[in-house]
Coordinates of C-alpha atoms in Angstrom, one line a residue:
X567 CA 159.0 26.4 128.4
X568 CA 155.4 27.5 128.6
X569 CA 154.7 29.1 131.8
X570 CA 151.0 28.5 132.8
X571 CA 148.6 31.0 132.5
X572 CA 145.8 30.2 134.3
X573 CA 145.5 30.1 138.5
X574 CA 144.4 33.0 141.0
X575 CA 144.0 36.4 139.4
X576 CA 145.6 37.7 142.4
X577 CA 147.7 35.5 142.7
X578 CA 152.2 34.6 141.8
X579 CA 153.0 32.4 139.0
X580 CA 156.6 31.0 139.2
X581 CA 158.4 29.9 136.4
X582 CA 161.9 28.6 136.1
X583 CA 164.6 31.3 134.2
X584 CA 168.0 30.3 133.1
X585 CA 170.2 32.9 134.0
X586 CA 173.5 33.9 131.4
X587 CA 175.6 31.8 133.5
X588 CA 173.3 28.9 133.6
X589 CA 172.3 29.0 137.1
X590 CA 168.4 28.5 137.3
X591 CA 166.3 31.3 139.3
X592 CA 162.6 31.8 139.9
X593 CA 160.7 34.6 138.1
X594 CA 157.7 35.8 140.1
X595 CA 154.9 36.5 137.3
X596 CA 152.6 38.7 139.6
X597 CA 148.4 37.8 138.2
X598 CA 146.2 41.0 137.0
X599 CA 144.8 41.9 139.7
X600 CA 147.9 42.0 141.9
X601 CA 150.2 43.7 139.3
X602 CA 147.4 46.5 138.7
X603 CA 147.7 47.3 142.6
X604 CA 151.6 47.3 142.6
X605 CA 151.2 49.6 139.8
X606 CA 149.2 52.0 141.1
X607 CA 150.6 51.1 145.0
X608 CA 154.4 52.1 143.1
X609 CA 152.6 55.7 141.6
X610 CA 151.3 56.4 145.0
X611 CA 155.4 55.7 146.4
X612 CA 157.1 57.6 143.7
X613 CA 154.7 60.4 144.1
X614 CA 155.2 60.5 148.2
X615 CA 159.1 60.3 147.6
X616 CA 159.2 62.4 144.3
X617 CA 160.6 59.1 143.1
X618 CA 160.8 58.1 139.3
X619 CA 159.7 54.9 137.6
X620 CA 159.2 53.5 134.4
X621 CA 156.7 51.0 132.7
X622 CA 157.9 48.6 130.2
X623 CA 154.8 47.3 128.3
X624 CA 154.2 43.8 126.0
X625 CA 151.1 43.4 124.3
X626 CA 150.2 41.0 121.5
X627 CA 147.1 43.0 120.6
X628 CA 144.5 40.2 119.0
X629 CA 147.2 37.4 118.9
X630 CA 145.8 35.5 122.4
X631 CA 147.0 31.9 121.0
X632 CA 150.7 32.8 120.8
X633 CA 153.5 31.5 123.0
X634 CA 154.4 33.4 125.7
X635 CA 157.0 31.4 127.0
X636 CA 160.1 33.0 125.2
X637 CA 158.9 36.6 126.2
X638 CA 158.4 35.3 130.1
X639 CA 162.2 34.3 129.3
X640 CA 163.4 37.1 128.2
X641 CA 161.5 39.3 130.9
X642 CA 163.0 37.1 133.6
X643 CA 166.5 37.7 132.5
X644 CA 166.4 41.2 132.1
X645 CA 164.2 42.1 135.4
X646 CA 166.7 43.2 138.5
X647 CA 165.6 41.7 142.0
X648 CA 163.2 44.5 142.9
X649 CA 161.4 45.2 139.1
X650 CA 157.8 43.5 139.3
X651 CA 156.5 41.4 136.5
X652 CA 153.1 40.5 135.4
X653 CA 150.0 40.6 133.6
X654 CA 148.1 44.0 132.9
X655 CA 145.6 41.7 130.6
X656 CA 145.5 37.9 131.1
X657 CA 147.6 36.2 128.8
X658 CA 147.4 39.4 126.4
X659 CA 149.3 42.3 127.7
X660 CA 152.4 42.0 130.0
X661 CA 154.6 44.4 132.4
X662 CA 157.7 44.9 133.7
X663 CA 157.9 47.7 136.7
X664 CA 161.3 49.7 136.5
X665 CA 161.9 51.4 140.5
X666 CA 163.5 54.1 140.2
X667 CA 164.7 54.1 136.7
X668 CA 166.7 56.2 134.4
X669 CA 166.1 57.0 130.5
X670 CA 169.5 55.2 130.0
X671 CA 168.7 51.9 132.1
X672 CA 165.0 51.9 130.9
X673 CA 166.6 51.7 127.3
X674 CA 169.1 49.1 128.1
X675 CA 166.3 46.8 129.9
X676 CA 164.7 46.9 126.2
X677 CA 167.4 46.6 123.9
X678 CA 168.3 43.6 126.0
X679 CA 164.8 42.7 126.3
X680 CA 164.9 42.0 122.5
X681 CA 168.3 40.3 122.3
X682 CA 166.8 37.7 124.0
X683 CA 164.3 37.6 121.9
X684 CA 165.9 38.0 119.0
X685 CA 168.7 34.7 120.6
X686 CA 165.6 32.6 121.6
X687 CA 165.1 29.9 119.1
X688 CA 161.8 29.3 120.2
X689 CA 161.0 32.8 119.9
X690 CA 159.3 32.8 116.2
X691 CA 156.0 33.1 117.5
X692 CA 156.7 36.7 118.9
X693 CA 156.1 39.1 116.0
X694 CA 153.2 40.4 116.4
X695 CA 154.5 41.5 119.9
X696 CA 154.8 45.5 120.4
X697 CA 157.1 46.9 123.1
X698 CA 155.5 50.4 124.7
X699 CA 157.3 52.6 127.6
X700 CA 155.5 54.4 129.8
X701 CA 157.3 56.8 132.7
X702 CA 156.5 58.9 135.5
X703 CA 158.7 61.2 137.9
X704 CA 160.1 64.5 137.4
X705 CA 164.0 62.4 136.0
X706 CA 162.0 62.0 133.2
X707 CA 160.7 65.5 132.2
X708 CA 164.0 66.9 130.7
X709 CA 165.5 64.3 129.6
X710 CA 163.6 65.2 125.8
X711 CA 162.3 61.0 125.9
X712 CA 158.5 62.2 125.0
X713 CA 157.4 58.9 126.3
X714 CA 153.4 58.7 127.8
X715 CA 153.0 59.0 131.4
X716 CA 152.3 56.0 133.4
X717 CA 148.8 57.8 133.9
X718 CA 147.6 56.8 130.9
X719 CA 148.4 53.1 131.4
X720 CA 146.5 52.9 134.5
X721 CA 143.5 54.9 133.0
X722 CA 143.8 52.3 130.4
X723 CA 143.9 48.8 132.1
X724 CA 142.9 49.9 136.3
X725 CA 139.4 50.4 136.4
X726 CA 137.6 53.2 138.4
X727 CA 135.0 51.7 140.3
X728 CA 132.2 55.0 140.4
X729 CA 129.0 55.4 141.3
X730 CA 127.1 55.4 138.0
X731 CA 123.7 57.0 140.0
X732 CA 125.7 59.8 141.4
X733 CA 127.7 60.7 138.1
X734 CA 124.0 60.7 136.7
X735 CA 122.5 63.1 139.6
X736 CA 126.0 65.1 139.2
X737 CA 125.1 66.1 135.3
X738 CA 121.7 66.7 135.7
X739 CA 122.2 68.9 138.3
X740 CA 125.0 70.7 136.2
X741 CA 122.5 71.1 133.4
X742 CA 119.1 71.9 135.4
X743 CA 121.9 74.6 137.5
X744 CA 123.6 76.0 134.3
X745 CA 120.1 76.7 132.4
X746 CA 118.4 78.3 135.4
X747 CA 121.5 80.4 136.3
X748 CA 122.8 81.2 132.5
X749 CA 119.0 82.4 132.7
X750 CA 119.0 84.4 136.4
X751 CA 122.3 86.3 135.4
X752 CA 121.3 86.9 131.7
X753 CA 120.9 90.5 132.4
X754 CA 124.2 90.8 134.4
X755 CA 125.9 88.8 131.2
X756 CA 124.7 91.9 129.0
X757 CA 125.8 94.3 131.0
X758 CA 129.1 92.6 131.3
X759 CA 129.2 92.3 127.7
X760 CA 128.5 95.8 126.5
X761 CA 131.0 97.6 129.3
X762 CA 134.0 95.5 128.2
X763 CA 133.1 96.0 124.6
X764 CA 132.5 99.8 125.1
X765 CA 135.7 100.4 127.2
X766 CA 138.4 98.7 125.4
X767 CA 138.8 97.7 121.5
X768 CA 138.6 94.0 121.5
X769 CA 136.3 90.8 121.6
X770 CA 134.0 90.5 125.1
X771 CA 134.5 86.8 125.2
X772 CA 137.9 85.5 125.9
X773 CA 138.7 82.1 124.5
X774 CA 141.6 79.9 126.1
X775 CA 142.5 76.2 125.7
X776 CA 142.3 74.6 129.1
X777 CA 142.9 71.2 130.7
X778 CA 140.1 69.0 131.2
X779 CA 139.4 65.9 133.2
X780 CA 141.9 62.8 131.9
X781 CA 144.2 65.9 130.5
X782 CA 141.7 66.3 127.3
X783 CA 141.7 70.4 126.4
X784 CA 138.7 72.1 125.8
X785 CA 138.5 76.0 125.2
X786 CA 136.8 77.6 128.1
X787 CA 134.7 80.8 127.6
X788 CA 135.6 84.3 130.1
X789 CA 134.9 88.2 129.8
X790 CA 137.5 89.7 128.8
X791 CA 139.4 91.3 131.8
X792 CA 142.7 92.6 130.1
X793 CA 143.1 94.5 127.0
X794 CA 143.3 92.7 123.9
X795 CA 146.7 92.7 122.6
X796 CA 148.3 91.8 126.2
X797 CA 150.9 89.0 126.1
X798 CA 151.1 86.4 128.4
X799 CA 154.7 86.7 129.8
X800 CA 154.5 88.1 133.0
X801 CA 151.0 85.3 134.1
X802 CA 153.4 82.9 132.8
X803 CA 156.4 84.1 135.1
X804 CA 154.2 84.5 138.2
X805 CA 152.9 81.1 137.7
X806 CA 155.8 79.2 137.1
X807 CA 157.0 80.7 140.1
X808 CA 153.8 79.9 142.3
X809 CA 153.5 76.4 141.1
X810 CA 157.7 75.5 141.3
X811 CA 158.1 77.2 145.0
X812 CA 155.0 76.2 146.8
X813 CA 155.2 75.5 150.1
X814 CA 158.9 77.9 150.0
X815 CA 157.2 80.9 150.2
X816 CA 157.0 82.6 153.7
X817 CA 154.2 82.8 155.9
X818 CA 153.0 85.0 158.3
X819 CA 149.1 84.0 157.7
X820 CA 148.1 86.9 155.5
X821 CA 149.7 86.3 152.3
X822 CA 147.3 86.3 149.6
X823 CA 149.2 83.7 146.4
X824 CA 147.6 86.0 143.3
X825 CA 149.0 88.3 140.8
X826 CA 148.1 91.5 141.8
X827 CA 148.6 95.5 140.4
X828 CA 148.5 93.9 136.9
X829 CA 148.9 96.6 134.1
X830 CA 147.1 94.6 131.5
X831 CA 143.7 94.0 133.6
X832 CA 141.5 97.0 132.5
X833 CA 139.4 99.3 134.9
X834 CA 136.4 97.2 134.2
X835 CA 138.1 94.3 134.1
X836 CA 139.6 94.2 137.5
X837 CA 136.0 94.8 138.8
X838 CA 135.0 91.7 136.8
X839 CA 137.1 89.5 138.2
X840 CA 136.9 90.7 141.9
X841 CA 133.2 89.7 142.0
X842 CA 134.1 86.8 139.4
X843 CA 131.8 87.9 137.4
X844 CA 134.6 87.1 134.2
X845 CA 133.2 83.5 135.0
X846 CA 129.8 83.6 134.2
X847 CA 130.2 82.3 130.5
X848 CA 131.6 79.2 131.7
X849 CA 128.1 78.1 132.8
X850 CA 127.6 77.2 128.8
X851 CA 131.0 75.1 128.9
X852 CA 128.9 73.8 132.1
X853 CA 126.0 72.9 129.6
X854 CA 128.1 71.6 127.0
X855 CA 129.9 69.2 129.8
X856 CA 133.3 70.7 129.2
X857 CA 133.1 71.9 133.0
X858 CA 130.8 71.1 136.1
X859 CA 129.3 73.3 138.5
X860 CA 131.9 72.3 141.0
X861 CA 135.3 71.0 140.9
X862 CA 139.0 71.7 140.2
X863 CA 139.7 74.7 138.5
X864 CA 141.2 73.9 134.6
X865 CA 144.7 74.8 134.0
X866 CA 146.2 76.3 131.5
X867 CA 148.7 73.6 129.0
X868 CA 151.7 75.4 129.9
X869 CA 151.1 75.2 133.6
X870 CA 150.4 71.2 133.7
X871 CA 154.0 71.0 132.3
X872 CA 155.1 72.6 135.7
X873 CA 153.5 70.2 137.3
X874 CA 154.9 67.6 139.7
X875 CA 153.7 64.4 138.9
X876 CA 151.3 64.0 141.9
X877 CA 150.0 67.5 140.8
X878 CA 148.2 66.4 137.8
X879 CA 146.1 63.7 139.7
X880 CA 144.3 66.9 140.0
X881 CA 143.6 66.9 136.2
X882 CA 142.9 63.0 136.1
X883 CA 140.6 62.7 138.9
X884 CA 137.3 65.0 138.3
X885 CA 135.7 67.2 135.9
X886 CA 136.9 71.1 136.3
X887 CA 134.4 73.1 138.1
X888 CA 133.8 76.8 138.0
X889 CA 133.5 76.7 142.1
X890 CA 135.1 73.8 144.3
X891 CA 136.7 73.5 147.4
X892 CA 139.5 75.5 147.1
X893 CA 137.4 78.8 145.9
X894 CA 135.2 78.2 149.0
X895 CA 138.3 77.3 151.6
X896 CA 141.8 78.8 150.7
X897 CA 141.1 81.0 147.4
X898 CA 144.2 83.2 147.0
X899 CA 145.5 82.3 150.7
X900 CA 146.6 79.1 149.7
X901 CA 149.7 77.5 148.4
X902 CA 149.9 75.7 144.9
X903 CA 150.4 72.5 146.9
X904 CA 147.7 73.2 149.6
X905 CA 145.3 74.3 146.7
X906 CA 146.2 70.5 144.8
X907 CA 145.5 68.9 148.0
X908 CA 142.2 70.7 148.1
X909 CA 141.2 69.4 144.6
X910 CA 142.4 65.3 145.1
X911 CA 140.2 65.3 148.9
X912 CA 137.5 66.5 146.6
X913 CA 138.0 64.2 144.0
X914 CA 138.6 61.2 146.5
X915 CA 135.4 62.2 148.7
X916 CA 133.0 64.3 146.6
X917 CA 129.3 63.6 146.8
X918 CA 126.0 65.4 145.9
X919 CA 125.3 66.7 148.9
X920 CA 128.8 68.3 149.3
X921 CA 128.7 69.7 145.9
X922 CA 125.6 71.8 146.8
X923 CA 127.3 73.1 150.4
X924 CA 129.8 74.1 147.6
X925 CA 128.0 76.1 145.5
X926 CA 126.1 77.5 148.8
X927 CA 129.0 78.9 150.0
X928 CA 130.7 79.9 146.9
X929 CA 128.5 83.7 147.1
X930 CA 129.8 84.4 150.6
X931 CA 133.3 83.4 149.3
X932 CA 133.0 85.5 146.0
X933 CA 131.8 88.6 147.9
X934 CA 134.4 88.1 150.6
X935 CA 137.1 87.6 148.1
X936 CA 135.8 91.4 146.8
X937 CA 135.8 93.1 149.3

């Protein structure tokens, strides 16, 4: 059986499937276009319902003249009445959607994926087919599976439609800012430099592998605030904490969601980073295109595996920013999940225009946060 591979991108292919017992069915083969929208429709759902999923990818690579008629068999027997076939590539790369699926029933959908394969007479023409799982939801983050999120599959095959003019005006805008401000604050830099390097033993600049945009890391440049030989345990205590119990913590309105009265920030250093001034080096990550003047603020690798798995849409979705709309709306007063919300309506509505009210409000903000 050869199901047909042409018809309405958007469209349902139907083709017959023998079931075990002999009793024929119809397998809904969803077209490209349709499948990539369930996909990403089914990430939205399992993000709104902290819901699990899982991916079950199979692509022939190069080989676009084999049969695909066994594998459409195979895919039909296995698939339960609300898992989603269809094409990711036309005729090239193939999926099957897994709702709500464990590690144990995702593995049993592909060992029995290939028995059917393996069983199919007709079958011969599948070896140069690979068989990839890709999973997202927090069932999956224990369970030691190291298999890719399904972020990476729709960054791979769902294309973002941007505006290529206002990406352009973006960067230029990050590299005429970061020159003339690296430039304006060039004496402030100094100073900077010479009083952490004259009141503590230590380097001045502080270099720490963040999280960039698509979850590529990049090592970001600060002042140093803390002394030199401080370990990380107790951030990495208080921000577990902040990012697993948002939105338990109690408010009365005046809360402020920031380590405070830490031993390891020096004299200088807490001054630094009250008036943010710990920052300013980042403006040459700015240059480099590491960072942009605005948006989300990079995490640290350790805190992305805390994440949730809407959470790091906010690592997928823009370039990290020194300022953005968090610094210049919530700052410390915000929740981790309020803050997150903050960076994806950026993301989702930024423009030009809005990144300069940004960075105009981002002094008032910085002094305010100071005081």
């Amino acid at each position: 059986m050869n199901a047909p591979l042409t018809g309405m991108d958007i469209g349902r292919q139907s083709a017959p499937v023998t079931r075990a017992d002999g009793r024929p069915r119809e397998a809904y083969l969803l077209g490209q276009r349709l499948f990539k929208d369930t996909l990403v429709r089914e990430r939205k759902r399992a993000d709104r319902l902290n819901a699990s999923f899982a991916v079950i990818v199979l692509d022939r690579g190069h080989d676009t003249d084999g049969d695909w008629g066994s594998v459409l068999r195979a895919a039909g027997l296995v698939k339960r009445d609300g898992d989603m076939l269809g094409w990711l590539e036309q005729g090239t790369v193939l999926g099957l959607i897994l709702p709500e699926a464990s590690r144990d029933l995702t593995h049993k959908v592909v060992r029995r994926l290939r028995r059917h394969l393996a069983a199919d007479p007709e079958a011969a023409g599948t070896a140069s087919l690979s068989t990839r799982v890709y999973v997202h939801g927090a069932r999956w983050k224990d369970t030691g599976a190291h298999l890719p999120p399904v972020d990476l599959l729709i960054d791979a095959f769902v294309p973002v439609h941007t505006d290529r003019a206002a990406d352009l005006a973006k960067r230029a805008v990050d590299i005429v800012g970061s020159v003339l401000l690296l430039a304006l604050f060039a004496p402030l830099m100094l100073l900077a430099y010479l009083s952490v390097r004259m009141t503590s033993p230590g380097a001045a600049l502080f270099r720490q592998v963040r999280i960039g945009r698509r979850g590529e890391p990049f090592t970001m440049l600060k002042f140093r605030s803390m002394r030199a030989d401080a370990g990380n345990a107790l951030h990495n205590e208080y921000v577990t904490w902040f990012i697993t119990s948002s939105g338990t913590q109690p408010r009365s309105g005046g809360e402020v969601f920031k380590l405070t009265n830490d031993s390891r920030v020096t004299a200088v250093g807490n001054l630094l980073r009250k008036t943010s001034l710990d920052e300013l080096p980042q403006f040459w990550n700015v240059l480099r295109g590491d960072m942009s003047l605005v948006g989300p603020r990079p995490p640290l690798p350790f805190e992305v595996d805390k994440y949730q798995p809407w959470h790091r849409r906010r690592v997928l979705e823009a370039k990290p920013g020194i300022t953005g709309l968090w610094q210049v709306n919530g700052r410390s007063r915000t929740t981790f999940d309020e803050m997150v919300r903050m960076d994806l309506e950026y993301a989702r509505t930024r423009t030009l225009w809005g990144d300069i009210r940004i960075l105009a409000a981002t002094p008032f903000a910085m002094f305010k946060g100071a005081a």
